[in-house]
XYZ file of C-alpha atoms in Angstrom:
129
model
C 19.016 -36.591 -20.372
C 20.118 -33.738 -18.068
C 18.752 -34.989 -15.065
C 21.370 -34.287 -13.040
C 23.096 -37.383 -10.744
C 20.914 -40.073 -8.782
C 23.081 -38.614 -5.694
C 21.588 -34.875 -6.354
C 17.927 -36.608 -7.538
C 17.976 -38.125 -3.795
C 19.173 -35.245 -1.854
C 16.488 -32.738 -3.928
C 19.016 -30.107 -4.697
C 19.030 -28.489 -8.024
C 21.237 -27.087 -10.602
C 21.766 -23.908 -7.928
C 21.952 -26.512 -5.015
C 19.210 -23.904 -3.186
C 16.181 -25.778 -4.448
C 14.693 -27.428 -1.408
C 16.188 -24.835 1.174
C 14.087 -22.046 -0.436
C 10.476 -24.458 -0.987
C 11.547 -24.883 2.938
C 11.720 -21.428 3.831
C 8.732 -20.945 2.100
C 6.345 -23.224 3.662
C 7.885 -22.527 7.106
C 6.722 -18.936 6.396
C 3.907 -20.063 5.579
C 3.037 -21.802 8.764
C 4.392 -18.964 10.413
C 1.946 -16.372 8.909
C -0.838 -18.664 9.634
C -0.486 -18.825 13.304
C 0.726 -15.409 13.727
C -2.544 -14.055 11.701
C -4.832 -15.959 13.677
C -3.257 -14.232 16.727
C -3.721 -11.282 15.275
C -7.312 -11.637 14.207
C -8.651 -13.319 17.784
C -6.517 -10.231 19.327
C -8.361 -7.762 17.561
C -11.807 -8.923 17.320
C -11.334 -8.890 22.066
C -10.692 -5.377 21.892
C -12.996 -3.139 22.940
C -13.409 -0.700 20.694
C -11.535 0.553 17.405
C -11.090 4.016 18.261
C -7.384 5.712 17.649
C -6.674 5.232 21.916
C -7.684 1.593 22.238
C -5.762 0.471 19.243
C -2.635 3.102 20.242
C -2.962 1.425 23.896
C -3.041 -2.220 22.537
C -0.086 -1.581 19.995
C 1.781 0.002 22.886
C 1.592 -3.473 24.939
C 4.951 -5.470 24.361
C 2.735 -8.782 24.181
C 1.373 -7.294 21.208
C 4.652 -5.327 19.402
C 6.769 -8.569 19.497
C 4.067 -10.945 17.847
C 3.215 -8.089 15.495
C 7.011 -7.239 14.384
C 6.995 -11.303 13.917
C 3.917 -10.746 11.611
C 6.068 -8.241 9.475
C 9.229 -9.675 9.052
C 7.449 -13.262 7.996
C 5.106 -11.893 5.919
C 7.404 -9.687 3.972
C 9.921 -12.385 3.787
C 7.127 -14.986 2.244
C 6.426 -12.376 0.199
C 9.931 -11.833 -1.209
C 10.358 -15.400 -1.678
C 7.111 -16.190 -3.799
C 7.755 -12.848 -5.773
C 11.341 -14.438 -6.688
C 9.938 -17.650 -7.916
C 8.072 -15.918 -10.402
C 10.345 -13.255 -11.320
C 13.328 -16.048 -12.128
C 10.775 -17.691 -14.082
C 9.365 -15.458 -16.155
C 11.341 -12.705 -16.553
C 14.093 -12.044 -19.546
C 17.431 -12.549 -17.962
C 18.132 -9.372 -19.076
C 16.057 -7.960 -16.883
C 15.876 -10.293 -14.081
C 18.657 -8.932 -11.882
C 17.271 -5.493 -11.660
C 13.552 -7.113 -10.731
C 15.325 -9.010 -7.911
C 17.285 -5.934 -6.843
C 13.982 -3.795 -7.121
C 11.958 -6.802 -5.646
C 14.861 -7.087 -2.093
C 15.013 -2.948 -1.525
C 11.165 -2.905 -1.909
C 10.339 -5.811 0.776
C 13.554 -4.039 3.072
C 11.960 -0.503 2.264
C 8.445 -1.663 3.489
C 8.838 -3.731 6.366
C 11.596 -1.451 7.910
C 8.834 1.362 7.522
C 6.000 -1.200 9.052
C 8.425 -2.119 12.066
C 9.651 1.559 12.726
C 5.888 2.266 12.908
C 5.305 -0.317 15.842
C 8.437 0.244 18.021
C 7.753 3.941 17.972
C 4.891 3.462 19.535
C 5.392 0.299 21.553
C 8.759 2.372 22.747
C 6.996 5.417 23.618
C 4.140 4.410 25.353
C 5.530 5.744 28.872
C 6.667 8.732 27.809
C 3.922 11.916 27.402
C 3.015 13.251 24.252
């Protein structure tokens, strides 16, 4: 009754044939952000202080701009990817192309913006202000 083959069943691919490559991508993420915000919280809580020149000095450290762009680009890409599960399924189709396009230039807008942030001042931590 619309089940789709026992082949396709087996393999877990749906009528799109994307089914189990995106619930991958998604967990993965997920496993991702985990680690990478535990880094981020045991980082923090070392520091020193939170003044503006302790946190401008740590963000200026490559050891802490690489892990951090990491952060951004997996946490903006889980993002996108839950926030397109629930547009496709409950959104009119009408309306569900522009959410998706809105919902991509959004998560590109904001974590281009995030990452520009920390290689500015990861990249110009040698030079004087």
């Amino acid at each position: 009754m619309g089940n789709g083959t026992q082949l396709g069943r087996v393999r877990g691919l749906g009528s799109a044939r994307e089914g189990s490559h995106h619930w991958w991508n998604q967990r993965l993420t997920a496993g991702s952000n985990l680690f990478l915000m535990l880094w981020l919280l045991i980082s923090v809580a070392r520091l020193p202080g939170y003044d503006f020149a302790t946190i401008h000095a740590w963000l200026a450290s490559a050891w802490v701009a690489i892990p951090l762009i990491l952060l951004i680009a997996s946490v903006f890409y889980h993002f996108r990817l839950g926030l397109q599960v629930l547009i496709e399924d409950y959104t009119h189709a009408e309306s569900r192309v522009a959410a998706l396009v809105a919902l991509n230039f959004f998560t590109v807008a904001t974590s281009a913006i995030a990452i520009f942030s920390i290689l500015r001042i990861a990249l110009a931590a040698g030079v004087a202000a």
